[in-house]
PDB file of C-alpha atoms in Angstrom:
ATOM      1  CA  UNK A 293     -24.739 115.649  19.564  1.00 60.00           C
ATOM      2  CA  UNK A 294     -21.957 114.654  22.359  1.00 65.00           C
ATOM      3  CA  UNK A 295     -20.083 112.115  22.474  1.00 70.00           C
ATOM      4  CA  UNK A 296     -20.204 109.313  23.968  1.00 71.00           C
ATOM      5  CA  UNK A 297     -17.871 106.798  25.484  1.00 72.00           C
ATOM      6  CA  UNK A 298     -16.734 103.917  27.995  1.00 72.00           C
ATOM      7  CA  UNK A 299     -15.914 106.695  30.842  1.00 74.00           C
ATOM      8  CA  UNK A 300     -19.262 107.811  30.559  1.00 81.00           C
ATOM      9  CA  UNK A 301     -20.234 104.372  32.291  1.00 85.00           C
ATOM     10  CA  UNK A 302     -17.004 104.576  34.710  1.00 85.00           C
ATOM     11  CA  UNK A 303     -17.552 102.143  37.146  1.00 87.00           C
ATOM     12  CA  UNK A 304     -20.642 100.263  35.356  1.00 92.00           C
ATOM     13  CA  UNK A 305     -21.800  97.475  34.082  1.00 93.00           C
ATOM     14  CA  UNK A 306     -23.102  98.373  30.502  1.00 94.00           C
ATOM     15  CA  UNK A 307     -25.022  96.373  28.522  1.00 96.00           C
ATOM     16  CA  UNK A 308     -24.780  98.169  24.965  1.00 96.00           C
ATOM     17  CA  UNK A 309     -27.982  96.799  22.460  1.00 96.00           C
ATOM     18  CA  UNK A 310     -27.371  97.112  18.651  1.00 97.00           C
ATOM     19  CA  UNK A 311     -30.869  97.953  16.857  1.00 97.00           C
ATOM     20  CA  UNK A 312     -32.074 100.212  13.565  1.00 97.00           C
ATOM     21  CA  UNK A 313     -35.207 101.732  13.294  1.00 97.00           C
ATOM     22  CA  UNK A 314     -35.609  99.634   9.977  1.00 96.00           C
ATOM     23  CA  UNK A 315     -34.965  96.258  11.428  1.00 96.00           C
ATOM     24  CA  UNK A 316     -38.498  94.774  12.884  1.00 95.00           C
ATOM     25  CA  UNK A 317     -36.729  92.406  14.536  1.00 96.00           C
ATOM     26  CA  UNK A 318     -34.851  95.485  16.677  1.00 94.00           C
ATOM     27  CA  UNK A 319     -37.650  97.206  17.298  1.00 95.00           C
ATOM     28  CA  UNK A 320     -39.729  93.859  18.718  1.00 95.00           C
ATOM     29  CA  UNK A 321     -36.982  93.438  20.959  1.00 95.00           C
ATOM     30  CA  UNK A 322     -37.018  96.923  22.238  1.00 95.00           C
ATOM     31  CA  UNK A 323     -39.738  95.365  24.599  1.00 94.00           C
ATOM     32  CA  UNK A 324     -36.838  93.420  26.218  1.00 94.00           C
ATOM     33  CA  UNK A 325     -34.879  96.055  26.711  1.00 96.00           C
ATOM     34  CA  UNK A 326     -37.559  98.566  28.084  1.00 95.00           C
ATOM     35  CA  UNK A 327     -38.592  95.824  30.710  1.00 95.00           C
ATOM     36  CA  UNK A 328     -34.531  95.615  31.591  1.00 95.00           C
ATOM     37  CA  UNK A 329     -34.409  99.675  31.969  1.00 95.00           C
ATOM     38  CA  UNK A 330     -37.303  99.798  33.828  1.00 94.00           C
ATOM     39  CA  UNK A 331     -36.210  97.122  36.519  1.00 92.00           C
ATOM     40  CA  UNK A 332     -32.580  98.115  36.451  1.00 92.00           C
ATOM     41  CA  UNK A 333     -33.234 102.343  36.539  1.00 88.00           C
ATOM     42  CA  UNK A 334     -32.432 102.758  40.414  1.00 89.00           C
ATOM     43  CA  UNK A 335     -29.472 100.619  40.153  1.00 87.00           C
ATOM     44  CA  UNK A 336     -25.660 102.732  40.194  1.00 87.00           C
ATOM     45  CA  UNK A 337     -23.819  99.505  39.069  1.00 88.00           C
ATOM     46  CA  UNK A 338     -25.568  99.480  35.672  1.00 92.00           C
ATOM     47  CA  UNK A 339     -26.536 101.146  32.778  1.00 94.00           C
ATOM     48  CA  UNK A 340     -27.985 100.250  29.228  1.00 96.00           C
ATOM     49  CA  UNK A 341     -26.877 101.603  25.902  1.00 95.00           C
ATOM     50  CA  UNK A 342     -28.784 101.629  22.512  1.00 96.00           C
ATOM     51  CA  UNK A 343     -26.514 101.924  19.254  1.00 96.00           C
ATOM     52  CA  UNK A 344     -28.798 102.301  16.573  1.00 96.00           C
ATOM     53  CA  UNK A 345     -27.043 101.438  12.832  1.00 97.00           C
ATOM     54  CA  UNK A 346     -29.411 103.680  11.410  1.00 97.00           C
ATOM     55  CA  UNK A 347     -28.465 106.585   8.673  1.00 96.00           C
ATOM     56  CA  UNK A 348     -30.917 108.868   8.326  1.00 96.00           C
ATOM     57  CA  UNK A 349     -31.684 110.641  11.924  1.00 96.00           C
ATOM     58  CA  UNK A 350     -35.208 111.530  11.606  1.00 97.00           C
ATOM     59  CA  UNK A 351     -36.292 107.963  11.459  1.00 96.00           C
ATOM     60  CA  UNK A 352     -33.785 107.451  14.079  1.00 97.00           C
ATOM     61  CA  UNK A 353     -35.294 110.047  16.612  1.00 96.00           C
ATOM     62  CA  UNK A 354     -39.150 108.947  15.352  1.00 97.00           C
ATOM     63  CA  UNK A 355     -38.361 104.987  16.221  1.00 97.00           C
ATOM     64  CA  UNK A 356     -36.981 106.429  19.900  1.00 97.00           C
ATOM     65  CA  UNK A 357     -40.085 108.276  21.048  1.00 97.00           C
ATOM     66  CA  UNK A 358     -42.465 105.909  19.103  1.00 96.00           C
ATOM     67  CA  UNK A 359     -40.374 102.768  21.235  1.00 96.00           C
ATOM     68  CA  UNK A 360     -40.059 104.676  24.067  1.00 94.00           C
ATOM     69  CA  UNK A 361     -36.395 104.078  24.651  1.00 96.00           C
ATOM     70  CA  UNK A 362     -35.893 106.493  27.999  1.00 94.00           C
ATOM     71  CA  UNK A 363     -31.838 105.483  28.304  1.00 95.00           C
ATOM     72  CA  UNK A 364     -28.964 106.938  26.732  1.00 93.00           C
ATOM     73  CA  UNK A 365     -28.907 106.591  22.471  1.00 95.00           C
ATOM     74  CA  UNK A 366     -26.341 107.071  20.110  1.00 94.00           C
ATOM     75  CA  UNK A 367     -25.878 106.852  16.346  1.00 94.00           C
ATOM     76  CA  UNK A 368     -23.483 108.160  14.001  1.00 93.00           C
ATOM     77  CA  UNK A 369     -25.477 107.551  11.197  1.00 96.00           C
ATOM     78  CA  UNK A 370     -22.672 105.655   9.207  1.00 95.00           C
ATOM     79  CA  UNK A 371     -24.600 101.921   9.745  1.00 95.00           C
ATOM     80  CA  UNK A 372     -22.994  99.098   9.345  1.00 96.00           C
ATOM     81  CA  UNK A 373     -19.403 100.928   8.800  1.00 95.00           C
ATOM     82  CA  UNK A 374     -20.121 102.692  12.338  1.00 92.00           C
ATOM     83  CA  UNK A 375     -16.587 102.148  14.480  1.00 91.00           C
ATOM     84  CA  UNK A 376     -18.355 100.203  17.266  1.00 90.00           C
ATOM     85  CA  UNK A 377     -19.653  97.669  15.135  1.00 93.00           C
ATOM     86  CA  UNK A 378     -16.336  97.034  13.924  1.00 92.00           C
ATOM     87  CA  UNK A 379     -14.626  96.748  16.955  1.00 90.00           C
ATOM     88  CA  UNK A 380     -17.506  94.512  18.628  1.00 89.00           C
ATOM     89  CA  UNK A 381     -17.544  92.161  15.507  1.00 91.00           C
ATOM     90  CA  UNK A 382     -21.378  93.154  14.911  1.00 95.00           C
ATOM     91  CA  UNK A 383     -23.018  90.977  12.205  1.00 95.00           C
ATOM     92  CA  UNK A 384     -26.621  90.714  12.710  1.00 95.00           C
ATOM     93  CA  UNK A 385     -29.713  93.051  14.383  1.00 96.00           C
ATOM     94  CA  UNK A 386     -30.446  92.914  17.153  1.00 96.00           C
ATOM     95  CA  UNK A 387     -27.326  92.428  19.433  1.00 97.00           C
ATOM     96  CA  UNK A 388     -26.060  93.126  22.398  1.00 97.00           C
ATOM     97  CA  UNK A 389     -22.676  92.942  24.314  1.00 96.00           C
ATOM     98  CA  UNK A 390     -22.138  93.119  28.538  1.00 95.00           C
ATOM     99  CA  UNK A 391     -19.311  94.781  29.584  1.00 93.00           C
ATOM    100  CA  UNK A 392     -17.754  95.038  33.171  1.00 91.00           C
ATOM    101  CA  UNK A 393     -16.464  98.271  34.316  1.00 91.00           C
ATOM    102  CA  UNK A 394     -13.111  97.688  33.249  1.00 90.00           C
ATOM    103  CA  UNK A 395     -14.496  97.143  29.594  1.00 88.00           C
ATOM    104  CA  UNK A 396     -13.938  93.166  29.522  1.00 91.00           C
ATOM    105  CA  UNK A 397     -16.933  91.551  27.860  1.00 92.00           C
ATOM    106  CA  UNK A 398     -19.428  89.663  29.859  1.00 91.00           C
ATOM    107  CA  UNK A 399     -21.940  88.687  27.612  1.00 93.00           C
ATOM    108  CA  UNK A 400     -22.596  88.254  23.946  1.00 95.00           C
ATOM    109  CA  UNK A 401     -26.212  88.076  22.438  1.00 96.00           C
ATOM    110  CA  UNK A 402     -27.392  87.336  25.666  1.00 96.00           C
ATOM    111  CA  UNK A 403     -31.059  86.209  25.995  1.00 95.00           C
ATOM    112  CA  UNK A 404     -33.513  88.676  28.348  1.00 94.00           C
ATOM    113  CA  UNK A 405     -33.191  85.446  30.838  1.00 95.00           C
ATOM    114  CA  UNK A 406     -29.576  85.483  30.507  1.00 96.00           C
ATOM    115  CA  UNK A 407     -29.332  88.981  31.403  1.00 95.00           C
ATOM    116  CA  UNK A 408     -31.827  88.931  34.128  1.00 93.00           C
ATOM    117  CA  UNK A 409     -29.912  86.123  35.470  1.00 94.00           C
ATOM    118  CA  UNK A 410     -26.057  87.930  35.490  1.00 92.00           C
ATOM    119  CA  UNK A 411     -27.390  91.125  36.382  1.00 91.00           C
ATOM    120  CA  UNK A 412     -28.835  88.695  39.581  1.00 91.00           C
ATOM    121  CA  UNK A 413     -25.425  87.421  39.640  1.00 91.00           C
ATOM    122  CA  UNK A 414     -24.278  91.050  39.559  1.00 87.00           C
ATOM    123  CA  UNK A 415     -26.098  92.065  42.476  1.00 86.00           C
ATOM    124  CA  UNK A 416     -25.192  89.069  44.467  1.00 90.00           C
ATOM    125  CA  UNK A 417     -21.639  89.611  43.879  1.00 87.00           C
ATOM    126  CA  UNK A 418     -21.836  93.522  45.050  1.00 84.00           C
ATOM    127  CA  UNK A 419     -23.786  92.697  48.273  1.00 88.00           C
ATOM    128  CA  UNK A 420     -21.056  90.152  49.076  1.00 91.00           C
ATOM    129  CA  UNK A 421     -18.549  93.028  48.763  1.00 89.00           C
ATOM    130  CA  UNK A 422     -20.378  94.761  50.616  1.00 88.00           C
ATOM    131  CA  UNK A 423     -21.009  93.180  53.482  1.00 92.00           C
ATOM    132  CA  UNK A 424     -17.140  91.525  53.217  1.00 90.00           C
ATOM    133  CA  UNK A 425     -16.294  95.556  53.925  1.00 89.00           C
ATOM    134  CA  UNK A 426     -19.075  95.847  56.665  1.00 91.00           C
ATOM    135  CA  UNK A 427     -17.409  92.913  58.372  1.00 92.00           C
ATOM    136  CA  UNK A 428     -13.468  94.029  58.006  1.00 91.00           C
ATOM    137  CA  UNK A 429     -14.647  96.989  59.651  1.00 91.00           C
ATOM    138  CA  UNK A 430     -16.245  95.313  62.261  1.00 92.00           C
ATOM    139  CA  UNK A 431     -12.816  93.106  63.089  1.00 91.00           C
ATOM    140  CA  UNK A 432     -10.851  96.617  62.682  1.00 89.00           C
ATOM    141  CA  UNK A 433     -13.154  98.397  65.290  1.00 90.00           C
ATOM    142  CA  UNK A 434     -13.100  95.242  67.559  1.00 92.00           C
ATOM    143  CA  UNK A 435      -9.077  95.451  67.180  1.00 90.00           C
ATOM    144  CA  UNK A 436      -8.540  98.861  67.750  1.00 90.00           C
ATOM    145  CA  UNK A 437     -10.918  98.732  70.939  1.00 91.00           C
ATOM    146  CA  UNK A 438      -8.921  95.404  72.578  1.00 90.00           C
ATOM    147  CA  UNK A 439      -5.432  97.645  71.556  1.00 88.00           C
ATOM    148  CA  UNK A 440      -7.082 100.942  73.311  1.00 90.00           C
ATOM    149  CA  UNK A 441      -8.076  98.775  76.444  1.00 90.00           C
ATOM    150  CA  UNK A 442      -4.799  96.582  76.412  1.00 92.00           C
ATOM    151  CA  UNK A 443      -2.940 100.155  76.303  1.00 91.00           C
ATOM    152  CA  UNK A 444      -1.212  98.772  72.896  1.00 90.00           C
ATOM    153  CA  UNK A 445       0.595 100.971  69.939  1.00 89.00           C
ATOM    154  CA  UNK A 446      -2.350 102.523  67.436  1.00 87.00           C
ATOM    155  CA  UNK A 447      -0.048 103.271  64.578  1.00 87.00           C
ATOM    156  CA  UNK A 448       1.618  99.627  64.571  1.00 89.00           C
ATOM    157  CA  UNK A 449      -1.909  97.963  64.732  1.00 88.00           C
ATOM    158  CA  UNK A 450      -3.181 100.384  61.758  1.00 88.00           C
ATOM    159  CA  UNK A 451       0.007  99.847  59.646  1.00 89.00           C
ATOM    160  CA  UNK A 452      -0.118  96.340  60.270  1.00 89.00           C
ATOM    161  CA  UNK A 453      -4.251  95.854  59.240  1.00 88.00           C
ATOM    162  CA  UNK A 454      -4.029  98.520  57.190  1.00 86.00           C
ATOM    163  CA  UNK A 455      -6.423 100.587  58.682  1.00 84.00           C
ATOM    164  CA  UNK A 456      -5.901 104.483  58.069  1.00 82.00           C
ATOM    165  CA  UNK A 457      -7.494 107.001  60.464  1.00 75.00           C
ATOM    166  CA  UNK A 458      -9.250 110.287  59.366  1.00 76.00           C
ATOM    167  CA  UNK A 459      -7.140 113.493  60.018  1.00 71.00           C
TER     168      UNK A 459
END
């Protein structure tokens, strides 16, 4: 298969879940992450990972469709000695680990609450940005329209707010 990594999430929030096909514990809490997927889908900040510590692929592909797990899934078939479960200190099944997108981690064996709840946080935090941009560029046209009427110097009021004008 390809492979898979961080920059494939550039820019994301990504909320990797550890599971096996032959844990029943995983696979009950495939619910969880279904319901997550299926709110979160439309949203560009976000995306959810399986990692399956399974070794034998057949099962691993059978416990995908039969769980219906529609997002992205990976497995290198080497279980518990996979790289990634290393590296995120991975002890028990299931699991899961929130990263930002610059890869620092967010959350650790979070509950479906707890995720619900920062991926609320998330959102809140984005529209802030959001409208913090809408309303710099409100002040810069404002500014630029005061410096037009005033007959004032363009460049000096960009350089100084920073603004940079299309060519």
């Amino acid at each position: 298969g390809k492979q898979i990594n961080r920059s494939n999430f550039k820019d994301q929030y990504l909320l990797i879940h550890f599971w096996a096909s032959w844990d029943t514990v995983s696979r009950d809490s495939n619910a969880v992450y279904r319901r997550i997927y299926k709110q979160e889908r439309k949203n560009k900040k976000f995306a959810l990972l399986g990692v399956s510590l399974d070794m034998n692929k057949d099962t691993w592909q059978k416990a995908i469709k039969a769980d219906t797990l529609e997002w992205e899934q990976v497995c290198d078939f080497s279980g518990w000695n996979a790289e990634i479960v290393k590296q995120l200190a991975i002890k028990t099944l299931p699991a899961n680990i929130l990263l930002n997108p610059f890869g620092k981690i967010e959350g650790k064996d979070m509950t479906e609450e707890a995720i619900k709840k920062k991926l609320k946080e998330i959102e809140n935090t984005e529209k802030e940005k959001q409208q913090n941009i809408f309303r710099r560029m409100l002040e810069d046209k404002r500014a630029i329209r005061e410096c037009i009427r005033k007959g004032g110097d363009l460049k000096k009021l960009a350089k100084d707010r920073g603004i940079k004008f299309a060519k």
